[in-house]
Every structure is written in structure tokens, then in C-alpha cells.
């Protein structure tokens, strides 16, 4: 998807984004349950870069779970980032956050981060070279050994498994009250604008971007999540 179209898509989704995904929160919460112990070894005063922070779901969780951490919240969608800022203020962690409106290449130089998150973001880069560069740009912002927690939709779309999983995934969203119009948009996006790749391929892109052997720590339906360390 072209950057302008992507920004327009998420600007448009921002007001209803949290409501739209409220009934699938169990998936996110389960992922955080497994993620937190993986991040528990980071410094008490860790600095964390949240790439594609959206409305701030992961930021809100991590801010609550790790009260000494500071965050840089980055998103190219101004409306998503503003929703994140409003949430940070409402939930009392605004002063621990910096906000950057734009893609990662526009973030001014900073001291390297201890960790980064990027949940359901790289999948919007259908071109694998651009997707590898996306991971490499995150790696370049981390201290050596710094951690990236990331997730993406992943599947071998040519497999019999996908023929079972995709309709069930769409049905789950319908049962979770995602509107029929949104479902149509999602179905079209999966076909045209989302790089749904086999999990091993995404792990290989993470490695090509400069991360040591990524650990797949969570899967629910099509969502897969990895914990990776910057090489070196
Ligand atoms: C599906 S939402 C996920 C938001 C949040 N991480 C979550 O899990 O709820 C994807 C977000 O990534 C942002 N995004 C898409 N492509 C991006 C890119 N190349 N760099 C940074 N953010 C991007 C979008 O604007 C959107 O807010």
C-alpha cells in the first residue's frame, strides 16, 4: 500500500479502532501474558520504541506492567497517534511518553533504545525488501542485544491449513461484531495490501534485518508473535 493510502486508512479507522477490536482483546491479552516475562530482564528504566503504536494498546499495557519504563510512540497516522496520546493522558502515563508522527526514517537521532515493539505493522509492507529494511531500521535504533517484540498475520496461504484458518478467522471477527463493511475491507486488504507470509519466512526477514534467531512465542489463529534480539 502506498504511504498516503495507508495513512488515510488508519486515520479513518482511528475513531472506531479500539471499539472494533474490543471483542478480540483476549488474543492480545494472552500475548501480553506470555510477553511480559520475556521482557522482564530489561532495565527498570528501559527506553522503548513503539513502532506503529496505533491507539496505544501495547503501550498502555507495558506502561502499566513496567512503571519505570519510558516510551517513544511512533505512528504515521496522526489520528491513531492522537488517540494514543489521549489514552496516555487518561491513563496517567503521558509524562513517560514522547510522540513522533511519521515513519521511522523521520525520527530524529536519539540514544539507542533498549527495546522496541511493532505489533501488526510490518505486514503492511508487501514488498519483502522494504519489509527487511523496516526491521533493519528498527535494529539500527536498538542497543546491541536490544529486544524487538513483534507480531504479524502469518500463514502459508497456499496450504490446506490456510483454507481452514482464514474462513474461521473471518467468522471470529464477524462473531466479534466487526461490521460487515469492515469485514469486506479486511478481506480485500488480506488479498491486496497485507503481506501474509509463512511464519518461517517472516522469521527469516527479521534475521535479514539484523536480528538473531527470532523466537516465535505466541500464535493465535493467524497472529504470530516473535521475540528477537539485535545481533552483535
Ligand atoms: C493494525 S495497526 C496496529 C496498532 C497497534 N500496534 C496494535 O497492535 O493495536 C497498524 C499501525 O501501524 C501503523 N503503520 C503502518 N505501517 C507503518 C510503518 N511502515 N511504520 C510505522 N507504522 C506503520 C499504522 O498507521 C497503524 O497505526
PDB file of C-alpha atoms and ligand atoms in Angstrom:
ATOM      1  CA  UNK A   1       0.000   0.000   0.000  1.00  0.00           C
ATOM      2  CA  UNK A   2       1.275   3.478  -0.806  1.00  0.00           C
ATOM      3  CA  UNK A   3       2.138   5.574   2.283  1.00  0.00           C
ATOM      4  CA  UNK A   4      -0.649   8.109   1.673  1.00  0.00           C
ATOM      5  CA  UNK A   5      -3.273   5.373   1.291  1.00  0.00           C
ATOM      6  CA  UNK A   6      -2.022   3.627   4.428  1.00  0.00           C
ATOM      7  CA  UNK A   7      -2.180   6.841   6.442  1.00  0.00           C
ATOM      8  CA  UNK A   8      -5.675   7.600   5.115  1.00  0.00           C
ATOM      9  CA  UNK A   9      -6.817   4.056   6.007  1.00  0.00           C
ATOM     10  CA  UNK A  10      -5.659   4.322   9.613  1.00  0.00           C
ATOM     11  CA  UNK A  11      -6.745   7.944  10.028  1.00  0.00           C
ATOM     12  CA  UNK A  12     -10.199   6.758   9.043  1.00  0.00           C
ATOM     13  CA  UNK A  13     -10.094   3.721  11.375  1.00  0.00           C
ATOM     14  CA  UNK A  14      -8.763   5.592  14.411  1.00  0.00           C
ATOM     15  CA  UNK A  15     -12.058   6.756  15.992  1.00  0.00           C
ATOM     16  CA  UNK A  16     -13.542   3.238  15.990  1.00  0.00           C
ATOM     17  CA  UNK A  17     -10.359   1.156  16.212  1.00  0.00           C
ATOM     18  CA  UNK A  18     -10.479   0.149  19.888  1.00  0.00           C
ATOM     19  CA  UNK A  19     -14.230  -0.499  19.760  1.00  0.00           C
ATOM     20  CA  UNK A  20     -13.850  -2.567  16.582  1.00  0.00           C
ATOM     21  CA  UNK A  21     -11.305  -4.903  18.178  1.00  0.00           C
ATOM     22  CA  UNK A  22     -12.692  -4.930  21.735  1.00  0.00           C
ATOM     23  CA  UNK A  23     -14.128  -8.436  21.489  1.00  0.00           C
ATOM     24  CA  UNK A  24     -10.853  -9.936  20.282  1.00  0.00           C
ATOM     25  CA  UNK A  25      -8.963  -8.440  23.250  1.00  0.00           C
ATOM     26  CA  UNK A  26      -8.471 -11.929  24.722  1.00  0.00           C
ATOM     27  CA  UNK A  27      -5.933 -12.668  21.983  1.00  0.00           C
ATOM     28  CA  UNK A  28      -3.945  -9.521  22.759  1.00  0.00           C
ATOM     29  CA  UNK A  29      -4.134 -10.074  26.499  1.00  0.00           C
ATOM     30  CA  UNK A  30      -2.903 -13.650  26.165  1.00  0.00           C
ATOM     31  CA  UNK A  31       0.004 -12.467  24.029  1.00  0.00           C
ATOM     32  CA  UNK A  32       0.943  -9.871  26.682  1.00  0.00           C
ATOM     33  CA  UNK A  33       0.772 -12.569  29.376  1.00  0.00           C
ATOM     34  CA  UNK A  34       3.453 -14.543  27.559  1.00  0.00           C
ATOM     35  CA  UNK A  35       5.394 -11.437  26.501  1.00  0.00           C
ATOM     36  CA  UNK A  36       5.888  -9.784  29.894  1.00  0.00           C
ATOM     37  CA  UNK A  37       8.235 -12.438  31.329  1.00  0.00           C
ATOM     38  CA  UNK A  38      10.262 -12.285  28.112  1.00  0.00           C
ATOM     39  CA  UNK A  39      10.802  -8.550  28.679  1.00  0.00           C
ATOM     40  CA  UNK A  40      11.286  -8.776  32.428  1.00  0.00           C
ATOM     41  CA  UNK A  41      15.100  -8.816  32.113  1.00  0.00           C
ATOM     42  CA  UNK A  42      15.216  -5.315  30.646  1.00  0.00           C
ATOM     43  CA  UNK A  43      16.468  -2.467  32.851  1.00  0.00           C
ATOM     44  CA  UNK A  44      13.951  -0.941  35.278  1.00  0.00           C
ATOM     45  CA  UNK A  45      14.415   2.357  33.439  1.00  0.00           C
ATOM     46  CA  UNK A  46      14.333   0.886  29.916  1.00  0.00           C
ATOM     47  CA  UNK A  47      13.617   3.118  26.944  1.00  0.00           C
ATOM     48  CA  UNK A  48      11.220   1.502  24.482  1.00  0.00           C
ATOM     49  CA  UNK A  49      10.385   2.469  20.916  1.00  0.00           C
ATOM     50  CA  UNK A  50       6.810   1.553  19.889  1.00  0.00           C
ATOM     51  CA  UNK A  51       6.717   1.461  16.082  1.00  0.00           C
ATOM     52  CA  UNK A  52       3.201   1.606  14.632  1.00  0.00           C
ATOM     53  CA  UNK A  53       1.807   2.221  18.104  1.00  0.00           C
ATOM     54  CA  UNK A  54      -1.699   2.873  16.775  1.00  0.00           C
ATOM     55  CA  UNK A  55      -4.106   3.813  19.550  1.00  0.00           C
ATOM     56  CA  UNK A  56      -1.592   2.666  22.144  1.00  0.00           C
ATOM     57  CA  UNK A  57      -2.764  -0.838  23.054  1.00  0.00           C
ATOM     58  CA  UNK A  58       0.705  -2.288  23.701  1.00  0.00           C
ATOM     59  CA  UNK A  59       1.986   0.989  25.114  1.00  0.00           C
ATOM     60  CA  UNK A  60      -0.801   1.115  27.697  1.00  0.00           C
ATOM     61  CA  UNK A  61      -0.132  -2.467  28.699  1.00  0.00           C
ATOM     62  CA  UNK A  62       3.648  -2.054  29.011  1.00  0.00           C
ATOM     63  CA  UNK A  63       3.367   1.291  30.814  1.00  0.00           C
ATOM     64  CA  UNK A  64       1.214  -0.367  33.431  1.00  0.00           C
ATOM     65  CA  UNK A  65       3.331  -3.544  33.673  1.00  0.00           C
ATOM     66  CA  UNK A  66       6.721  -1.756  33.824  1.00  0.00           C
ATOM     67  CA  UNK A  67       6.254   1.524  35.715  1.00  0.00           C
ATOM     68  CA  UNK A  68       9.862   2.702  35.297  1.00  0.00           C
ATOM     69  CA  UNK A  69       9.980   2.478  31.508  1.00  0.00           C
ATOM     70  CA  UNK A  70       9.850   5.437  29.118  1.00  0.00           C
ATOM     71  CA  UNK A  71       8.399   5.203  25.619  1.00  0.00           C
ATOM     72  CA  UNK A  72       8.713   6.787  22.210  1.00  0.00           C
ATOM     73  CA  UNK A  73       5.398   6.225  20.448  1.00  0.00           C
ATOM     74  CA  UNK A  74       5.627   6.454  16.661  1.00  0.00           C
ATOM     75  CA  UNK A  75       2.933   6.262  14.019  1.00  0.00           C
ATOM     76  CA  UNK A  76       2.470   7.777  10.548  1.00  0.00           C
ATOM     77  CA  UNK A  77      -1.281   8.138  11.163  1.00  0.00           C
ATOM     78  CA  UNK A  78      -1.892  11.386  13.016  1.00  0.00           C
ATOM     79  CA  UNK A  79      -5.352  10.263  14.121  1.00  0.00           C
ATOM     80  CA  UNK A  80      -4.060   6.969  15.568  1.00  0.00           C
ATOM     81  CA  UNK A  81      -1.226   8.769  17.353  1.00  0.00           C
ATOM     82  CA  UNK A  82      -3.609  11.378  18.769  1.00  0.00           C
ATOM     83  CA  UNK A  83      -5.858   8.591  20.100  1.00  0.00           C
ATOM     84  CA  UNK A  84      -2.735   7.139  21.739  1.00  0.00           C
ATOM     85  CA  UNK A  85      -1.865  10.484  23.320  1.00  0.00           C
ATOM     86  CA  UNK A  86      -5.422  10.892  24.666  1.00  0.00           C
ATOM     87  CA  UNK A  87      -5.230   7.396  26.174  1.00  0.00           C
ATOM     88  CA  UNK A  88      -1.821   8.084  27.726  1.00  0.00           C
ATOM     89  CA  UNK A  89      -3.221  11.199  29.364  1.00  0.00           C
ATOM     90  CA  UNK A  90      -6.395   9.452  30.552  1.00  0.00           C
ATOM     91  CA  UNK A  91      -4.442   6.524  31.996  1.00  0.00           C
ATOM     92  CA  UNK A  92      -1.756   8.644  33.640  1.00  0.00           C
ATOM     93  CA  UNK A  93       1.422   7.746  31.756  1.00  0.00           C
ATOM     94  CA  UNK A  94       1.643  10.722  29.375  1.00  0.00           C
ATOM     95  CA  UNK A  95       4.750  12.139  31.045  1.00  0.00           C
ATOM     96  CA  UNK A  96       6.633   8.906  30.328  1.00  0.00           C
ATOM     97  CA  UNK A  97       5.990   9.195  26.574  1.00  0.00           C
ATOM     98  CA  UNK A  98       7.374  11.064  23.611  1.00  0.00           C
ATOM     99  CA  UNK A  99       5.290  11.028  20.445  1.00  0.00           C
ATOM    100  CA  UNK A 100       6.546  11.032  16.889  1.00  0.00           C
ATOM    101  CA  UNK A 101       4.177  11.492  13.965  1.00  0.00           C
ATOM    102  CA  UNK A 102       5.767   9.873  10.913  1.00  0.00           C
ATOM    103  CA  UNK A 103       7.609   6.827   9.638  1.00  0.00           C
ATOM    104  CA  UNK A 104      10.732   5.584  11.391  1.00  0.00           C
ATOM    105  CA  UNK A 105      13.106   7.250   8.929  1.00  0.00           C
ATOM    106  CA  UNK A 106      11.836  10.641  10.095  1.00  0.00           C
ATOM    107  CA  UNK A 107      12.526  10.011  13.794  1.00  0.00           C
ATOM    108  CA  UNK A 108      15.383  12.313  14.875  1.00  0.00           C
ATOM    109  CA  UNK A 109      18.536  10.627  16.178  1.00  0.00           C
ATOM    110  CA  UNK A 110      18.233   9.576  19.801  1.00  0.00           C
ATOM    111  CA  UNK A 111      20.238   7.427  22.187  1.00  0.00           C
ATOM    112  CA  UNK A 112      19.684   3.762  21.249  1.00  0.00           C
ATOM    113  CA  UNK A 113      16.618   2.091  22.750  1.00  0.00           C
ATOM    114  CA  UNK A 114      16.699  -0.980  24.998  1.00  0.00           C
ATOM    115  CA  UNK A 115      13.714  -2.498  23.225  1.00  0.00           C
ATOM    116  CA  UNK A 116      11.143  -1.928  20.520  1.00  0.00           C
ATOM    117  CA  UNK A 117       7.662  -3.172  19.756  1.00  0.00           C
ATOM    118  CA  UNK A 118       5.977  -3.465  16.392  1.00  0.00           C
ATOM    119  CA  UNK A 119       2.665  -5.276  16.586  1.00  0.00           C
ATOM    120  CA  UNK A 120       0.714  -5.906  13.373  1.00  0.00           C
ATOM    121  CA  UNK A 121       2.752  -3.373  11.390  1.00  0.00           C
ATOM    122  CA  UNK A 122       5.366  -4.986   9.102  1.00  0.00           C
ATOM    123  CA  UNK A 123       2.592  -6.951   7.390  1.00  0.00           C
ATOM    124  CA  UNK A 124       1.594  -3.758   5.570  1.00  0.00           C
ATOM    125  CA  UNK A 125       4.887  -3.873   3.681  1.00  0.00           C
ATOM    126  CA  UNK A 126       4.095  -6.346   0.928  1.00  0.00           C
ATOM    127  CA  UNK A 127       7.485  -5.903  -0.729  1.00  0.00           C
ATOM    128  CA  UNK A 128       9.915  -8.158   1.157  1.00  0.00           C
ATOM    129  CA  UNK A 129      12.921  -5.896   0.529  1.00  0.00           C
ATOM    130  CA  UNK A 130      11.061  -2.973   2.106  1.00  0.00           C
ATOM    131  CA  UNK A 131       9.942  -5.240   4.945  1.00  0.00           C
ATOM    132  CA  UNK A 132      13.528  -6.321   5.654  1.00  0.00           C
ATOM    133  CA  UNK A 133      14.594  -2.666   5.604  1.00  0.00           C
ATOM    134  CA  UNK A 134      11.793  -1.885   8.087  1.00  0.00           C
ATOM    135  CA  UNK A 135      13.224  -4.455  10.525  1.00  0.00           C
ATOM    136  CA  UNK A 136      16.765  -3.222   9.839  1.00  0.00           C
ATOM    137  CA  UNK A 137      15.707   0.364  10.620  1.00  0.00           C
ATOM    138  CA  UNK A 138      14.342  -0.839  13.968  1.00  0.00           C
ATOM    139  CA  UNK A 139      17.533  -2.821  14.673  1.00  0.00           C
ATOM    140  CA  UNK A 140      19.588   0.309  13.947  1.00  0.00           C
ATOM    141  CA  UNK A 141      17.711   2.126  16.734  1.00  0.00           C
ATOM    142  CA  UNK A 142      18.479  -0.528  19.387  1.00  0.00           C
ATOM    143  CA  UNK A 143      21.449  -1.183  21.630  1.00  0.00           C
ATOM    144  CA  UNK A 144      23.339  -4.366  20.672  1.00  0.00           C
ATOM    145  CA  UNK A 145      21.322  -7.227  22.158  1.00  0.00           C
ATOM    146  CA  UNK A 146      18.246  -4.964  22.314  1.00  0.00           C
ATOM    147  CA  UNK A 147      14.901  -6.732  22.087  1.00  0.00           C
ATOM    148  CA  UNK A 148      12.214  -6.455  19.424  1.00  0.00           C
ATOM    149  CA  UNK A 149       8.756  -7.826  20.210  1.00  0.00           C
ATOM    150  CA  UNK A 150       6.746  -8.022  17.021  1.00  0.00           C
ATOM    151  CA  UNK A 151       3.666  -9.666  15.612  1.00  0.00           C
ATOM    152  CA  UNK A 152       2.157 -10.122  12.195  1.00  0.00           C
ATOM    153  CA  UNK A 153      -0.517 -12.124  10.452  1.00  0.00           C
ATOM    154  CA  UNK A 154       1.287 -15.177   9.110  1.00  0.00           C
ATOM    155  CA  UNK A 155       0.357 -18.307   7.223  1.00  0.00           C
ATOM    156  CA  UNK A 156       1.312 -20.350   4.221  1.00  0.00           C
ATOM    157  CA  UNK A 157      -1.514 -19.051   2.059  1.00  0.00           C
ATOM    158  CA  UNK A 158      -1.086 -21.973  -0.365  1.00  0.00           C
ATOM    159  CA  UNK A 159      -1.582 -24.571   2.384  1.00  0.00           C
ATOM    160  CA  UNK A 160      -4.594 -26.625   3.383  1.00  0.00           C
ATOM    161  CA  UNK A 161      -4.240 -25.085   6.868  1.00  0.00           C
ATOM    162  CA  UNK A 162      -4.911 -21.614   5.483  1.00  0.00           C
ATOM    163  CA  UNK A 163      -8.056 -22.852   3.748  1.00  0.00           C
ATOM    164  CA  UNK A 164      -9.294 -23.867   7.208  1.00  0.00           C
ATOM    165  CA  UNK A 165      -7.890 -20.950   9.199  1.00  0.00           C
ATOM    166  CA  UNK A 166      -8.892 -17.985   7.028  1.00  0.00           C
ATOM    167  CA  UNK A 167     -12.667 -18.610   6.982  1.00  0.00           C
ATOM    168  CA  UNK A 168     -12.569 -19.322  10.722  1.00  0.00           C
ATOM    169  CA  UNK A 169     -10.616 -16.097  11.285  1.00  0.00           C
ATOM    170  CA  UNK A 170     -13.163 -14.087   9.304  1.00  0.00           C
ATOM    171  CA  UNK A 171     -16.005 -15.796  11.214  1.00  0.00           C
ATOM    172  CA  UNK A 172     -14.328 -14.956  14.521  1.00  0.00           C
ATOM    173  CA  UNK A 173     -14.252 -11.297  13.529  1.00  0.00           C
ATOM    174  CA  UNK A 174     -17.899 -11.424  12.457  1.00  0.00           C
ATOM    175  CA  UNK A 175     -18.792 -13.009  15.829  1.00  0.00           C
ATOM    176  CA  UNK A 176     -16.793 -10.239  17.494  1.00  0.00           C
ATOM    177  CA  UNK A 177     -19.137  -7.682  15.903  1.00  0.00           C
ATOM    178  CA  UNK A 178     -16.704  -6.335  13.319  1.00  0.00           C
ATOM    179  CA  UNK A 179     -19.142  -4.682  10.902  1.00  0.00           C
ATOM    180  CA  UNK A 180     -19.857  -6.307   7.509  1.00  0.00           C
ATOM    181  CA  UNK A 181     -18.332  -3.263   5.760  1.00  0.00           C
ATOM    182  CA  UNK A 182     -15.155  -3.589   7.816  1.00  0.00           C
ATOM    183  CA  UNK A 183     -15.053  -7.328   7.095  1.00  0.00           C
ATOM    184  CA  UNK A 184     -15.253  -6.634   3.359  1.00  0.00           C
ATOM    185  CA  UNK A 185     -12.398  -4.138   3.677  1.00  0.00           C
ATOM    186  CA  UNK A 186     -10.340  -6.631   5.693  1.00  0.00           C
ATOM    187  CA  UNK A 187     -10.966  -9.453   3.200  1.00  0.00           C
ATOM    188  CA  UNK A 188      -9.819  -7.208   0.367  1.00  0.00           C
ATOM    189  CA  UNK A 189      -6.820  -5.965   2.336  1.00  0.00           C
ATOM    190  CA  UNK A 190      -5.653  -9.528   3.084  1.00  0.00           C
ATOM    191  CA  UNK A 191      -5.716 -10.174  -0.640  1.00  0.00           C
ATOM    192  CA  UNK A 192      -4.107  -6.962  -1.881  1.00  0.00           C
ATOM    193  CA  UNK A 193      -2.407  -4.998   0.874  1.00  0.00           C
ATOM    194  CA  UNK A 194      -1.239  -7.352   3.618  1.00  0.00           C
ATOM    195  CA  UNK A 195       1.858  -9.489   3.237  1.00  0.00           C
ATOM    196  CA  UNK A 196       0.608 -12.724   4.803  1.00  0.00           C
ATOM    197  CA  UNK A 197       3.735 -14.910   4.641  1.00  0.00           C
ATOM    198  CA  UNK A 198       4.631 -18.249   6.220  1.00  0.00           C
ATOM    199  CA  UNK A 199       5.938 -17.778   9.785  1.00  0.00           C
ATOM    200  CA  UNK A 200       9.397 -19.108   8.849  1.00  0.00           C
ATOM    201  CA  UNK A 201       9.630 -16.521   6.071  1.00  0.00           C
ATOM    202  CA  UNK A 202       8.860 -13.665   8.480  1.00  0.00           C
ATOM    203  CA  UNK A 203      11.473 -15.021  10.904  1.00  0.00           C
ATOM    204  CA  UNK A 204      13.948 -15.042   8.001  1.00  0.00           C
ATOM    205  CA  UNK A 205      13.119 -11.390   7.212  1.00  0.00           C
ATOM    206  CA  UNK A 206      13.722 -10.477  10.862  1.00  0.00           C
ATOM    207  CA  UNK A 207      17.103 -12.181  10.680  1.00  0.00           C
ATOM    208  CA  UNK A 208      17.929 -10.486   7.396  1.00  0.00           C
ATOM    209  CA  UNK A 209      17.079  -7.192   9.124  1.00  0.00           C
ATOM    210  CA  UNK A 210      19.762  -7.802  11.740  1.00  0.00           C
ATOM    211  CA  UNK A 211      18.096  -9.842  14.496  1.00  0.00           C
ATOM    212  CA  UNK A 212      19.435 -13.105  15.919  1.00  0.00           C
ATOM    213  CA  UNK A 213      17.254 -16.213  15.664  1.00  0.00           C
ATOM    214  CA  UNK A 214      13.760 -14.873  16.393  1.00  0.00           C
ATOM    215  CA  UNK A 215      11.720 -16.860  18.910  1.00  0.00           C
ATOM    216  CA  UNK A 216       8.098 -17.468  17.983  1.00  0.00           C
ATOM    217  CA  UNK A 217       6.483 -17.062  21.402  1.00  0.00           C
ATOM    218  CA  UNK A 218       2.805 -16.829  20.562  1.00  0.00           C
ATOM    219  CA  UNK A 219       0.273 -17.894  17.984  1.00  0.00           C
ATOM    220  CA  UNK A 220      -3.485 -17.460  17.893  1.00  0.00           C
ATOM    221  CA  UNK A 221      -5.188 -18.129  14.598  1.00  0.00           C
ATOM    222  CA  UNK A 222      -3.316 -16.060  12.018  1.00  0.00           C
ATOM    223  CA  UNK A 223      -1.492 -13.869  14.550  1.00  0.00           C
ATOM    224  CA  UNK A 224       2.101 -14.859  15.261  1.00  0.00           C
ATOM    225  CA  UNK A 225       4.471 -13.023  17.608  1.00  0.00           C
ATOM    226  CA  UNK A 226       8.249 -13.136  17.872  1.00  0.00           C
ATOM    227  CA  UNK A 227      10.818 -12.004  20.395  1.00  0.00           C
ATOM    228  CA  UNK A 228      14.121 -11.167  18.688  1.00  0.00           C
ATOM    229  CA  UNK A 229      17.432  -9.709  19.789  1.00  0.00           C
ATOM    230  CA  UNK A 230      19.530  -7.298  17.786  1.00  0.00           C
ATOM    231  CA  UNK A 231      22.600  -9.143  16.618  1.00  0.00           C
ATOM    232  CA  UNK A 232      26.037  -8.034  17.770  1.00  0.00           C
TER     233      UNK A 232
HETATM  234  C1  LIG B   1      -3.059  -2.727  12.736  1.00  0.00           C
HETATM  235  S1  LIG B   1      -2.493  -1.242  13.485  1.00  0.00           S
HETATM  236  C2  LIG B   1      -1.736  -1.888  14.955  1.00  0.00           C
HETATM  237  C3  LIG B   1      -1.635  -0.850  16.037  1.00  0.00           C
HETATM  238  C4  LIG B   1      -1.064  -1.375  17.354  1.00  0.00           C
HETATM  239  N1  LIG B   1       0.322  -1.759  17.200  1.00  0.00           N
HETATM  240  C5  LIG B   1      -1.903  -2.537  17.866  1.00  0.00           C
HETATM  241  O1  LIG B   1      -1.395  -3.683  17.891  1.00  0.00           O
HETATM  242  O2  LIG B   1      -3.070  -2.289  18.227  1.00  0.00           O
HETATM  243  C6  LIG B   1      -1.063  -0.814  12.498  1.00  0.00           C
HETATM  244  C7  LIG B   1      -0.478   0.556  12.850  1.00  0.00           C
HETATM  245  O3  LIG B   1       0.809   0.638  12.232  1.00  0.00           O
HETATM  246  C8  LIG B   1       0.938   1.878  11.565  1.00  0.00           C
HETATM  247  N2  LIG B   1       1.864   1.647  10.461  1.00  0.00           N
HETATM  248  C9  LIG B   1       1.619   1.043   9.276  1.00  0.00           C
HETATM  249  N3  LIG B   1       2.740   0.975   8.526  1.00  0.00           N
HETATM  250  C10 LIG B   1       3.731   1.525   9.269  1.00  0.00           C
HETATM  251  C11 LIG B   1       5.128   1.722   9.063  1.00  0.00           C
HETATM  252  N4  LIG B   1       5.747   1.372   7.925  1.00  0.00           N
HETATM  253  N5  LIG B   1       5.844   2.301  10.050  1.00  0.00           N
HETATM  254  C12 LIG B   1       5.257   2.660  11.204  1.00  0.00           C
HETATM  255  N6  LIG B   1       3.931   2.496  11.460  1.00  0.00           N
HETATM  256  C13 LIG B   1       3.181   1.943  10.498  1.00  0.00           C
HETATM  257  C14 LIG B   1      -0.479   2.265  11.172  1.00  0.00           C
HETATM  258  O4  LIG B   1      -0.628   3.656  10.986  1.00  0.00           O
HETATM  259  C15 LIG B   1      -1.298   1.724  12.329  1.00  0.00           C
HETATM  260  O5  LIG B   1      -1.478   2.668  13.355  1.00  0.00           O
END
